[in-house]
Coordinates of C-alpha atoms in Angstrom, one line a residue:
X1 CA 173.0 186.5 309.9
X2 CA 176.4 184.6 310.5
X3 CA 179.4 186.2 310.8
X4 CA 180.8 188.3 307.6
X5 CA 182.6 186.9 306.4
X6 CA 182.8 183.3 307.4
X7 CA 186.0 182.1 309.3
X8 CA 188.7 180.0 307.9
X9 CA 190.2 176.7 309.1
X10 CA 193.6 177.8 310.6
X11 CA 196.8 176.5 308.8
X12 CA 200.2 176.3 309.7
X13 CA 202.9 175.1 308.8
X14 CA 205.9 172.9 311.3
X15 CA 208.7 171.1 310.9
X16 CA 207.2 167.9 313.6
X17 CA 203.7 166.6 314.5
X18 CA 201.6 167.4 317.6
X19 CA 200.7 163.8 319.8
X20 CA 197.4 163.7 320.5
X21 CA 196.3 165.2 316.9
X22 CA 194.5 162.8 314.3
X23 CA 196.6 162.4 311.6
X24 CA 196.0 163.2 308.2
X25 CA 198.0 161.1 305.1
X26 CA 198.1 160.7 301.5
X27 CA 198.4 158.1 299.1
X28 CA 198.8 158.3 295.5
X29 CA 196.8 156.2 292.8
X30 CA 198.8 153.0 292.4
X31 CA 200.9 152.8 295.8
X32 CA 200.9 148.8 296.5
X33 CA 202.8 149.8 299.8
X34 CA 200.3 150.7 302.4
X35 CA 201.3 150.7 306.1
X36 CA 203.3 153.2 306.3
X37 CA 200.4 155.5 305.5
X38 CA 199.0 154.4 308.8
X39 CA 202.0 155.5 311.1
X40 CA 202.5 153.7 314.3
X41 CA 200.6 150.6 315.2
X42 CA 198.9 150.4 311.1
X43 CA 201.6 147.8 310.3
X44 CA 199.4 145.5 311.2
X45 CA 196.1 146.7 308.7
X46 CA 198.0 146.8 305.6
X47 CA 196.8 145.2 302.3
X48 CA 193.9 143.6 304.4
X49 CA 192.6 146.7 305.5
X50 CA 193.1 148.9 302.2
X51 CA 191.2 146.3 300.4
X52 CA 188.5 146.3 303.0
X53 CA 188.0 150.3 302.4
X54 CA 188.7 150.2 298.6
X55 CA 191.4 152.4 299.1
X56 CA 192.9 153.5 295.3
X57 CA 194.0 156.8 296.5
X58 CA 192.4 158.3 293.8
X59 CA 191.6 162.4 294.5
X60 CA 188.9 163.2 296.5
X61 CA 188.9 159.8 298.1
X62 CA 189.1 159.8 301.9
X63 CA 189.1 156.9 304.8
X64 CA 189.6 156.5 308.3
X65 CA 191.5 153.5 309.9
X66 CA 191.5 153.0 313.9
X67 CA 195.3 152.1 314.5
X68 CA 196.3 150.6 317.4
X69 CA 197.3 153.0 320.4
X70 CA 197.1 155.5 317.9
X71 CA 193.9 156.9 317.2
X72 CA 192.2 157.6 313.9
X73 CA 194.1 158.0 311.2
X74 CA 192.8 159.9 308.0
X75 CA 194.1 158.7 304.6
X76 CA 193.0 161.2 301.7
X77 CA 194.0 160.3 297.8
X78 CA 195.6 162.7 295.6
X79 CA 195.2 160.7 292.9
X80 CA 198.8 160.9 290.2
X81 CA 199.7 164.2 292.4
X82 CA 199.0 166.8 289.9
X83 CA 198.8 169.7 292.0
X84 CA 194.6 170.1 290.9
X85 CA 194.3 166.6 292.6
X86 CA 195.5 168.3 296.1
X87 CA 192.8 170.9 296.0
X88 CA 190.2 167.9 295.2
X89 CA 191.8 166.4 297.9
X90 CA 192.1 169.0 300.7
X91 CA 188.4 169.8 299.7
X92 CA 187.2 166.4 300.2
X93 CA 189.3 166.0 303.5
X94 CA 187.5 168.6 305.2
X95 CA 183.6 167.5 304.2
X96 CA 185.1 164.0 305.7
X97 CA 185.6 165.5 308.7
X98 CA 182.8 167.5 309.2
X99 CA 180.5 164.8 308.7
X100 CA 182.0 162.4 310.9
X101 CA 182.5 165.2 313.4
X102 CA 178.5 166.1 313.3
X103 CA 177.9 162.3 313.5
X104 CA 180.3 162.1 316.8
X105 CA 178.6 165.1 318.1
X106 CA 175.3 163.8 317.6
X107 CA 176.3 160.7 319.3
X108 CA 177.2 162.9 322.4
X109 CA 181.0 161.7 322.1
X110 CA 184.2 164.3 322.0
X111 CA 184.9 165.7 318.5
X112 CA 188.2 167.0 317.5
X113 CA 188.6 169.7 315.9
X114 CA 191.6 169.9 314.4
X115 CA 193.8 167.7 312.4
X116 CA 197.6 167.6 311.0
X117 CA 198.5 166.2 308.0
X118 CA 201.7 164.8 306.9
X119 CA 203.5 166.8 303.6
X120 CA 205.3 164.0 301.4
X121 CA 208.8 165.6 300.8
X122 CA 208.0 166.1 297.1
X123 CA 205.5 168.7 298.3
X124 CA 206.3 172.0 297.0
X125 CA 204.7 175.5 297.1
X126 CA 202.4 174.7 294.1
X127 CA 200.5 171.4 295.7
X128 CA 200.3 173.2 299.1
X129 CA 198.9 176.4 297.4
X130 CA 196.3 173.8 295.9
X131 CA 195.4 172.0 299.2
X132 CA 195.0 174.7 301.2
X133 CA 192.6 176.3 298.9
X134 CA 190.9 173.1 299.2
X135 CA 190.4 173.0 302.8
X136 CA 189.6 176.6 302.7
X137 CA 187.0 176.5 300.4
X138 CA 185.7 173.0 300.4
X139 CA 184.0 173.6 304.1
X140 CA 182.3 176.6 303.3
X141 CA 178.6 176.8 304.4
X142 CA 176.2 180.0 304.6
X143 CA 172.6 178.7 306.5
X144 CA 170.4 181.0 308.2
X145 CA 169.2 178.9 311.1
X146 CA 168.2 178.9 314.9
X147 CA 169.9 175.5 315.1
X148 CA 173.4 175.0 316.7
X149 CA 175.9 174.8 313.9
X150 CA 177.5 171.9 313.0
X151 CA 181.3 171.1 314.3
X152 CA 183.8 172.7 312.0
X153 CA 187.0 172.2 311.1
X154 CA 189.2 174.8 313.2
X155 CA 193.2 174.2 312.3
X156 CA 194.9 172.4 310.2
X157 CA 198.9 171.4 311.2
X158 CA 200.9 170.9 308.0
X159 CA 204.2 169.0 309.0
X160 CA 207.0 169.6 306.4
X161 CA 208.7 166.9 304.5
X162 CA 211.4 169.2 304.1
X163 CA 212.3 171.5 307.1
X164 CA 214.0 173.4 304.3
X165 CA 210.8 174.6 302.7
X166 CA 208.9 175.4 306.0
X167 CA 209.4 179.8 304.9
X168 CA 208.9 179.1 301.6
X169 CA 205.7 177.1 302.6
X170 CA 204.4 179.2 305.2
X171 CA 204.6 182.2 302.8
X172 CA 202.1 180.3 299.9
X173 CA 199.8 179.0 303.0
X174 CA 199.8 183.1 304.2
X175 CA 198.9 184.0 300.6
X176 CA 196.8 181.4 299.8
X177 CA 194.4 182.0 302.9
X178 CA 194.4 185.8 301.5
X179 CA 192.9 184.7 298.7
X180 CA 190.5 182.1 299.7
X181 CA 189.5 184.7 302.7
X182 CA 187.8 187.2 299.4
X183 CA 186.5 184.2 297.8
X184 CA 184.4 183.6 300.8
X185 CA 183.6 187.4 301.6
X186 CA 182.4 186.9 297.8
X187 CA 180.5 183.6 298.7
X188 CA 178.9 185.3 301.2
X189 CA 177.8 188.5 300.4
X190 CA 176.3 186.1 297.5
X191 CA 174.8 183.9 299.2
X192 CA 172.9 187.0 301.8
X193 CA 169.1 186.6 300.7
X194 CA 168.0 189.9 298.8
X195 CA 165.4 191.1 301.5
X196 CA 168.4 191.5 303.6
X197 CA 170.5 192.1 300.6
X198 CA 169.4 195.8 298.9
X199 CA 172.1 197.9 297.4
X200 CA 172.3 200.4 300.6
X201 CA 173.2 197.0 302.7
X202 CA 175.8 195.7 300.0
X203 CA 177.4 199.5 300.0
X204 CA 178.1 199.2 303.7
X205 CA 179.3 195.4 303.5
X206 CA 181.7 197.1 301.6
X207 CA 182.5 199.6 303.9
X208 CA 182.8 197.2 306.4
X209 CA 185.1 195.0 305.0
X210 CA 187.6 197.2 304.0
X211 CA 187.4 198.7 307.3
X212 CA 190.7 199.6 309.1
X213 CA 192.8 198.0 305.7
X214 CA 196.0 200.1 305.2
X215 CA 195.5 202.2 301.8
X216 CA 192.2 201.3 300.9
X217 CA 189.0 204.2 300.9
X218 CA 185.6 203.6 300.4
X219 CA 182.8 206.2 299.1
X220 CA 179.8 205.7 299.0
X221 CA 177.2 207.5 296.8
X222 CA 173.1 207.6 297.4
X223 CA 170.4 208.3 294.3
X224 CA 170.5 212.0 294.9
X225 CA 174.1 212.4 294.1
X226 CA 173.6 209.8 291.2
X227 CA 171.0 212.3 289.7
X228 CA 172.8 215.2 290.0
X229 CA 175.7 213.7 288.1
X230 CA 173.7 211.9 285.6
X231 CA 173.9 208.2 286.2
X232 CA 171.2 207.9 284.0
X233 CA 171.5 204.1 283.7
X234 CA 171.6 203.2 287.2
X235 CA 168.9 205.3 288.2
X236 CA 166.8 203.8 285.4
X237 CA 167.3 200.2 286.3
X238 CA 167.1 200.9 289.9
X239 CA 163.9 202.9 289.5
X240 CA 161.2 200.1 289.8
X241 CA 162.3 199.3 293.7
X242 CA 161.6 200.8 296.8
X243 CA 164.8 200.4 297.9
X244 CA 167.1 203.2 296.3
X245 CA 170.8 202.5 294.2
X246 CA 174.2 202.9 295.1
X247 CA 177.6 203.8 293.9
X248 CA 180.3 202.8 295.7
X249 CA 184.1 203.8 294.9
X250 CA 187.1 201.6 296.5
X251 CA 190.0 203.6 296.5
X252 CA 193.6 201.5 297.1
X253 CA 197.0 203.8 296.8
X254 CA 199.7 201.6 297.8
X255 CA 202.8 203.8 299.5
X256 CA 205.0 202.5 296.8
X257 CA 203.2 202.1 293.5
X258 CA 204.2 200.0 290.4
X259 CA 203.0 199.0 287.0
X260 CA 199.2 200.7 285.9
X261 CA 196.7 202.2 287.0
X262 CA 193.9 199.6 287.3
X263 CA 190.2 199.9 287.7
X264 CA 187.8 197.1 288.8
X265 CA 184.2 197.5 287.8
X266 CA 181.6 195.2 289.1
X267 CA 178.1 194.5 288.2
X268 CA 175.7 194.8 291.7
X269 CA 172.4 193.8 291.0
X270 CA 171.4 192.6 294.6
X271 CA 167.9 191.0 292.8
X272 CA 166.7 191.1 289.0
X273 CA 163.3 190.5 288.7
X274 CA 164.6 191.3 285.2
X275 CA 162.0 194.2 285.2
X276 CA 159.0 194.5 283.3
X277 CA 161.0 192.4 280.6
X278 CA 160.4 189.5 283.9
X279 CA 162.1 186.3 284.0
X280 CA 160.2 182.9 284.3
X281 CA 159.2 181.7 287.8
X282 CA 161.9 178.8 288.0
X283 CA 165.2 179.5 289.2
X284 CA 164.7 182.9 290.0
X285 CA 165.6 182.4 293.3
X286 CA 169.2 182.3 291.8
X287 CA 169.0 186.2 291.6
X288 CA 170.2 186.8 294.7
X289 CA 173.4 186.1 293.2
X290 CA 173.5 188.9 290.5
X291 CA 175.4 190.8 292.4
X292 CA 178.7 188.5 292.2
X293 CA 180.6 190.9 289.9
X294 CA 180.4 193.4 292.1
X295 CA 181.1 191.6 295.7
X296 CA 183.9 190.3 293.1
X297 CA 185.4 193.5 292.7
X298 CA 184.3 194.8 296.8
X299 CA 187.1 191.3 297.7
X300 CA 189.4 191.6 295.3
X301 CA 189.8 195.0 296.6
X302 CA 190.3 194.5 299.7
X303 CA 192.2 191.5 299.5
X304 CA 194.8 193.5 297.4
X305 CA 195.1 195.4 300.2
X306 CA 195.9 193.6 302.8
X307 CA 198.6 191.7 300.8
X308 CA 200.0 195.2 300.2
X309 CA 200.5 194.6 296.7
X310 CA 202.6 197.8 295.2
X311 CA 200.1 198.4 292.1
X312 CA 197.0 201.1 292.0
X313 CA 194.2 199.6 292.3
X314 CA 190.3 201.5 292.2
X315 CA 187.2 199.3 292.1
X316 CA 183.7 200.5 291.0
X317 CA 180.5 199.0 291.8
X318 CA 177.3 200.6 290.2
X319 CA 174.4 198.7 293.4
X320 CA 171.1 198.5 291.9
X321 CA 167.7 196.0 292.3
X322 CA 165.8 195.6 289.2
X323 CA 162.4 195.6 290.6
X324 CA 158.5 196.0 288.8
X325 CA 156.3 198.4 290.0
X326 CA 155.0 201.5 287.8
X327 CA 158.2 203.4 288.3
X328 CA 160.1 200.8 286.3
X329 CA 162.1 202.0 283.4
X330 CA 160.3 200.1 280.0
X331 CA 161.3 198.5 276.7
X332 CA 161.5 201.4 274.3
X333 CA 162.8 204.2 277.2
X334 CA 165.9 206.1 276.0
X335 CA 168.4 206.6 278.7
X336 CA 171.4 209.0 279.0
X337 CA 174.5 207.4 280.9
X338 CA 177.1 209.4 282.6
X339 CA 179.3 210.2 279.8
X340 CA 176.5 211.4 278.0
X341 CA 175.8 208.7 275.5
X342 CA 172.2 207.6 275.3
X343 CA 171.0 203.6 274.7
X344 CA 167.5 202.4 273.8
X345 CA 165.7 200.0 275.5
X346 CA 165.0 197.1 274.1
X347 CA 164.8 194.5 277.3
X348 CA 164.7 195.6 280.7
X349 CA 166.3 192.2 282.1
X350 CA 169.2 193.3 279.8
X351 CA 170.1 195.9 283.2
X352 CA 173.6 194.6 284.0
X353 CA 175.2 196.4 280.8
X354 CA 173.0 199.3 281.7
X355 CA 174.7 200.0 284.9
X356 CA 177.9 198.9 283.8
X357 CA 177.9 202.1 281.2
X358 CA 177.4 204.7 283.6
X359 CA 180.5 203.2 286.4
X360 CA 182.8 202.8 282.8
X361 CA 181.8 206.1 281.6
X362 CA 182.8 207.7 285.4
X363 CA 186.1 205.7 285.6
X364 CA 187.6 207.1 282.1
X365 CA 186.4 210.8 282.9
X366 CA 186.7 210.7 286.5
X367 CA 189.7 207.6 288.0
X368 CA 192.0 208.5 284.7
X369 CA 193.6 203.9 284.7
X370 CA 195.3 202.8 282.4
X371 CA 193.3 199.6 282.3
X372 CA 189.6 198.8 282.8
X373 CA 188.2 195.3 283.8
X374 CA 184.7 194.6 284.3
X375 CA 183.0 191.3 285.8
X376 CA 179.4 190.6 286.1
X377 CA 177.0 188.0 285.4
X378 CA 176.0 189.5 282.0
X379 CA 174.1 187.0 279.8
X380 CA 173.2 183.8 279.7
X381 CA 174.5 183.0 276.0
X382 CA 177.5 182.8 278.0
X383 CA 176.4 179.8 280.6
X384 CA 175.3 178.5 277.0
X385 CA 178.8 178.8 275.3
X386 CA 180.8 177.9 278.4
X387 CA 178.9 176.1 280.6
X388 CA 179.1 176.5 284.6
X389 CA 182.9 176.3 285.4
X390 CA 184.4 178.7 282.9
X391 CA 184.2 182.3 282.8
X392 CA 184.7 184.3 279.7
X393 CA 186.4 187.1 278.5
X394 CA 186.3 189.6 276.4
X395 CA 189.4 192.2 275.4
X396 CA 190.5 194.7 273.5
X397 CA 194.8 194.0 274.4
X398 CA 196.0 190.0 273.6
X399 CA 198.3 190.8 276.8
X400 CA 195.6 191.5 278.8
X401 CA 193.7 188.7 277.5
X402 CA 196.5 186.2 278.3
X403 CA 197.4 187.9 282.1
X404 CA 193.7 186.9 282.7
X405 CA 193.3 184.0 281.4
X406 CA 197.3 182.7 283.2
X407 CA 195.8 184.6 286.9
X408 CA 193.1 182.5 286.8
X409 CA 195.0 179.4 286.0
X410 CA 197.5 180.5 288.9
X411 CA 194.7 180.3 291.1
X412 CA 192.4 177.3 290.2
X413 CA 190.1 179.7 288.0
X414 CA 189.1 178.6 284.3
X415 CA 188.8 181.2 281.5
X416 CA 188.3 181.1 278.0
X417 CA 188.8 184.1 275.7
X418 CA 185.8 185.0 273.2
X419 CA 185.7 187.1 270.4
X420 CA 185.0 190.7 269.8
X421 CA 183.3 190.2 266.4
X422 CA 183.8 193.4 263.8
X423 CA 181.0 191.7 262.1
X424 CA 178.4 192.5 265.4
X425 CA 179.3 196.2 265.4
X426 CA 176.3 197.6 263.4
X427 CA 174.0 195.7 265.3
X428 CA 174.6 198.1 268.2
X429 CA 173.8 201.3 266.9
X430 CA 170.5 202.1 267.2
X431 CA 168.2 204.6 265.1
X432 CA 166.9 206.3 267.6
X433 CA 169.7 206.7 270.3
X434 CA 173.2 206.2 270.4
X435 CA 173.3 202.6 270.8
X436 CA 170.7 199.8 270.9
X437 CA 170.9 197.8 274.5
X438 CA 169.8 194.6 273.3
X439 CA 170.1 193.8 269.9
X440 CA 169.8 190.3 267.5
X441 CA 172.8 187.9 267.2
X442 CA 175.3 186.4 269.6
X443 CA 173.9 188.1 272.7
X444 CA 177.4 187.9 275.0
X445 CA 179.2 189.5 272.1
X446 CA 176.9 191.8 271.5
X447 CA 176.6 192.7 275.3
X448 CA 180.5 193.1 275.4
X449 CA 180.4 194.9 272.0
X450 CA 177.7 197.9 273.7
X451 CA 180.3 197.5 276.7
X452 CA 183.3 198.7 274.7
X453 CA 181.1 201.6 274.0
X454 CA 182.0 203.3 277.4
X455 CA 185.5 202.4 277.6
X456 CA 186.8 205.4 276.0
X457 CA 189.6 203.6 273.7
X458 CA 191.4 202.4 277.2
X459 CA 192.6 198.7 277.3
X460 CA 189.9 197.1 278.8
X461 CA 188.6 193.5 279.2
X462 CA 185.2 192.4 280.2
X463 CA 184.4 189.1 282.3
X464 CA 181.2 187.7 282.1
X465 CA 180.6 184.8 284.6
X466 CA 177.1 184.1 284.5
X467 CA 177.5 180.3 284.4
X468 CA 180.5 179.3 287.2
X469 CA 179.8 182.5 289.6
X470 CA 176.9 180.2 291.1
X471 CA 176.3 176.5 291.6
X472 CA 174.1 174.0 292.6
X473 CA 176.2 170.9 293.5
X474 CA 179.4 170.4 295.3
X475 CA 182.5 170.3 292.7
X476 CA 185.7 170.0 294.8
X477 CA 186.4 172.9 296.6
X478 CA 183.0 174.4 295.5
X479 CA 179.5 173.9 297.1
X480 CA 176.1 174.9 296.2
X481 CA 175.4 178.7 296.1
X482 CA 177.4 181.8 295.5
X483 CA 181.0 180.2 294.4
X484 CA 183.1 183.5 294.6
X485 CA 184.4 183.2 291.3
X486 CA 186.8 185.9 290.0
X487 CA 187.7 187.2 293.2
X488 CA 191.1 185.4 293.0
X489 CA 191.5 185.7 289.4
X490 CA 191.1 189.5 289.7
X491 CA 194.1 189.6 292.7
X492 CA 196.0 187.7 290.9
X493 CA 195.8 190.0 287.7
X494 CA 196.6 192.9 289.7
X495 CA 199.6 191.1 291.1
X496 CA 200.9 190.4 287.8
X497 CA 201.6 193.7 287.2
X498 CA 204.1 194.9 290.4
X499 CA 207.2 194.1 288.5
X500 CA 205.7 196.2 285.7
X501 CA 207.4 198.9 284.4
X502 CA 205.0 202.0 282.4

């Protein structure tokens, strides 16, 4: 297994350059005055050489130019210099250098690894926030192989424009590697195949990463305990595998607290079969990833953490696989969740909402917030409605709504708000139980409408990210596989509430 989770590129930021360092510029879409992108000894390249390349400095774009005594020097585009374009650009820096690094390497030659990269004086907090997130994120590989890995990028030298920025600078770099750190940790426990992945290995990846972080607990709770207290949901879902459920319980009480109480609850289905209800053959290879909700939440926690951020935080994550075999719970079973409302069974690939109940139902009798979010990859209505790059969100509070949908703006994160639909209620209530699990109609509003079920009247919103939490192409800073989405949205959220008064 590699390392858990992955390392970062190092970033700093300076006030000069390093000799002996490639060198890293940017050009905009539309300069017509190219040498002094090349530094020292690129006089001479110019217009010829820019035409040569194609250089347009669009985003994403990225060339190398051999300057006289000099060296390589990188040029990357950040197209009209809307901050977005920098995270493009940063992300397609770093896949630039990697490649050409592995073809050095390969080639038996001397391969840098490390480069610095100029800051235009216009460059403020918000483009650097967006560039480093890019070269974070944009490198990011998970392979299980016997092979030597391929070079990596390993530091990254920002030089300021403006000496007077460097703190302000070197803050949003500290910050932003925080938060591209649990993206990855997210990525990663996503990415883990699921017959290394079961819920008792995901429990103690949790444990493990939120080892030795100031203020953060972690409990974790096997099947017997889950019985005894009624987790009828859970149990039920994770009944069909050999491989027992979990319950795990991140605890963060900051020394100073402000603004609510906030509980995190993530979906952790480390495979769905989707039960005896199965899914087709094709692309369920995918399900490794079905427990991104919950690795969400497992980050988000402990990246709260360690920025110390001065709001009360407690994250839930119901671990379960949704296996066949005779011990699999069945279309038509009635089950009794811990709050001691009962759902019917309509579809047993329906089993993220199942174990969703139980952890809501213990958070509003057990944690006491005064705010519930929940993430997971619900349905897939909402890949559908949204398509892969958007999450969407369900709420019962416009505020809370809008400090969702602006976090994940914040953070390069795109979220659309979708309805809770008076007109669906009925359609949840079943005649023989409580509530129907699955019934006709929209199915994400539907799912979220069960959801609110268990929420006990608390403001609560309900993310479902079955479309962007995994991918299979590279789209700027995100490549194919487990994309860690939410992780930063859900920091963010939590950091919008310090200044908050209750």
């Amino acid at each position: 297994m590699p390392a858990l989770p992955s390392p970062l590129p190092e970033i700093e930021v300076t006030a000069a350059a390093r000799r002996g360092l490639p060198l890293v510029v940017l050009a905009r879409a539309g300069d017509d005055d190219l040498a002094p992108l090349l530094g020292p000894g690129g006089a001479d390249l110019g217009a010829d050489w820019a035409t040569a390349v194609g250089l347009t400095g669009k985003a994403g774009e990225v060339h190398t130019a051999a300057t006289q005594g000099a060296g390589v020097r990188w040029v990357a585009g950040i197209g009209d210099g809307e901050p977005r374009q920098w995270r493009k650009a940063g992300a397609a820096l770093v896949r630039a250098f990697e490649t050409r690094a592995s073809t050095e390497a390969d080639a038996g030659r001397r391969v840098p690894r490390a480069l610095q990269l100029t800051l235009p004086p216009e460059a403020g907090e918000e483009e650097v926030t967006e560039l480093v997130l890019g070269v974070s994120l944009g490198g990011y590989r998970f392979k299980l192989t016997n092979t030597a890995p391929k070079p990596r990028l390993r530091a990254l030298r920002l030089v300021a424009g403006e000496p007077s920025q460097l703190e302000l600078l070197r803050t949003a770099v500290e910050r932003t590697l925080a938060y591209a750190a649990g993206t990855v940790a997210t990525r990663d426990m996503g990415n883990t195949p699921s017959n290394i992945k079961d819920p008792a290995w995901l429990a103690q990846t949790a444990v493990k990463l939120a080892a030795d972080v100031p203020g953060l607990r972690v409990s974790v709770y096997d099947e017997r305990w889950m019985a005894a207290q009624g987790f009828g949901g859970v149990l039920a879902v994770g009944g069909g595998s050999s491989r027992p459920p979990r319950f795990v319980v991140l605890s963060y009480r900051p020394s100073r607290s402000a603004g609510p109480h906030i509980a995190l609850v993530g979906k952790g289905i480390t495979f769905d079969t989707g039960g005896i209800s199965i899914k087709p053959a094709d692309g369920m290879q995918w399900m490794r990833t079905d427990m991104a909700g919950g690795a969400a939440v497992i980050s988000a926690l402990v990246t709260v953490a360690r920025l110390g951020l001065p709001v009360r935080v407690t994250g839930l994550v119901p671990i379960a696989e949704n296996h066949v075999s005779g011990s699999a719970y069945r279309p038509g079973d009635i089950v009794r969740h811990y709050d001691g409302q009962t759902t019917e069974v309509s579809n047993t690939d329906a089993e993220g909402r199942m174990v969703l109940a139980d952890a809501l139902g213990y958070a509003v009798r057990n944690i006491g917030p005064d705010l519930m979010v929940d993430v997971a990859t619900l349905t897939g209505s909402m890949k559908i409605a949204l398509g892969t790059r958007t999450g969407g969100v369900f709420a019962t509070e416009d505020d809370l709504a809008a400090r969702i949908v602006e976090a994940g703006a914040r953070r390069g994160e795109a979220w659309w708000r979708m309805p809770l639909l008076a007109d669906h209620e009925d359609a949840v209530v079943s005649e023989v139980a409580d509530w129907q699990q699955c019934p006709p109609g929209p199915g994400s509003i539907t799912a979220a409408l069960f959801l609110r079920k268990f929420t006990g009247g608390l403001p609560w919103a309900h993310l479902d990210i079955a479309g962007p939490a995994r991918s299979e192409k590279v789209v700027d800073e995100i490549v194919p596989g487990a994309t860690g989405f939410a992780t930063r949205t859900l920091v963010e959220l939590v950091a919008s509430y310090q200044t908050h008064d209750t």
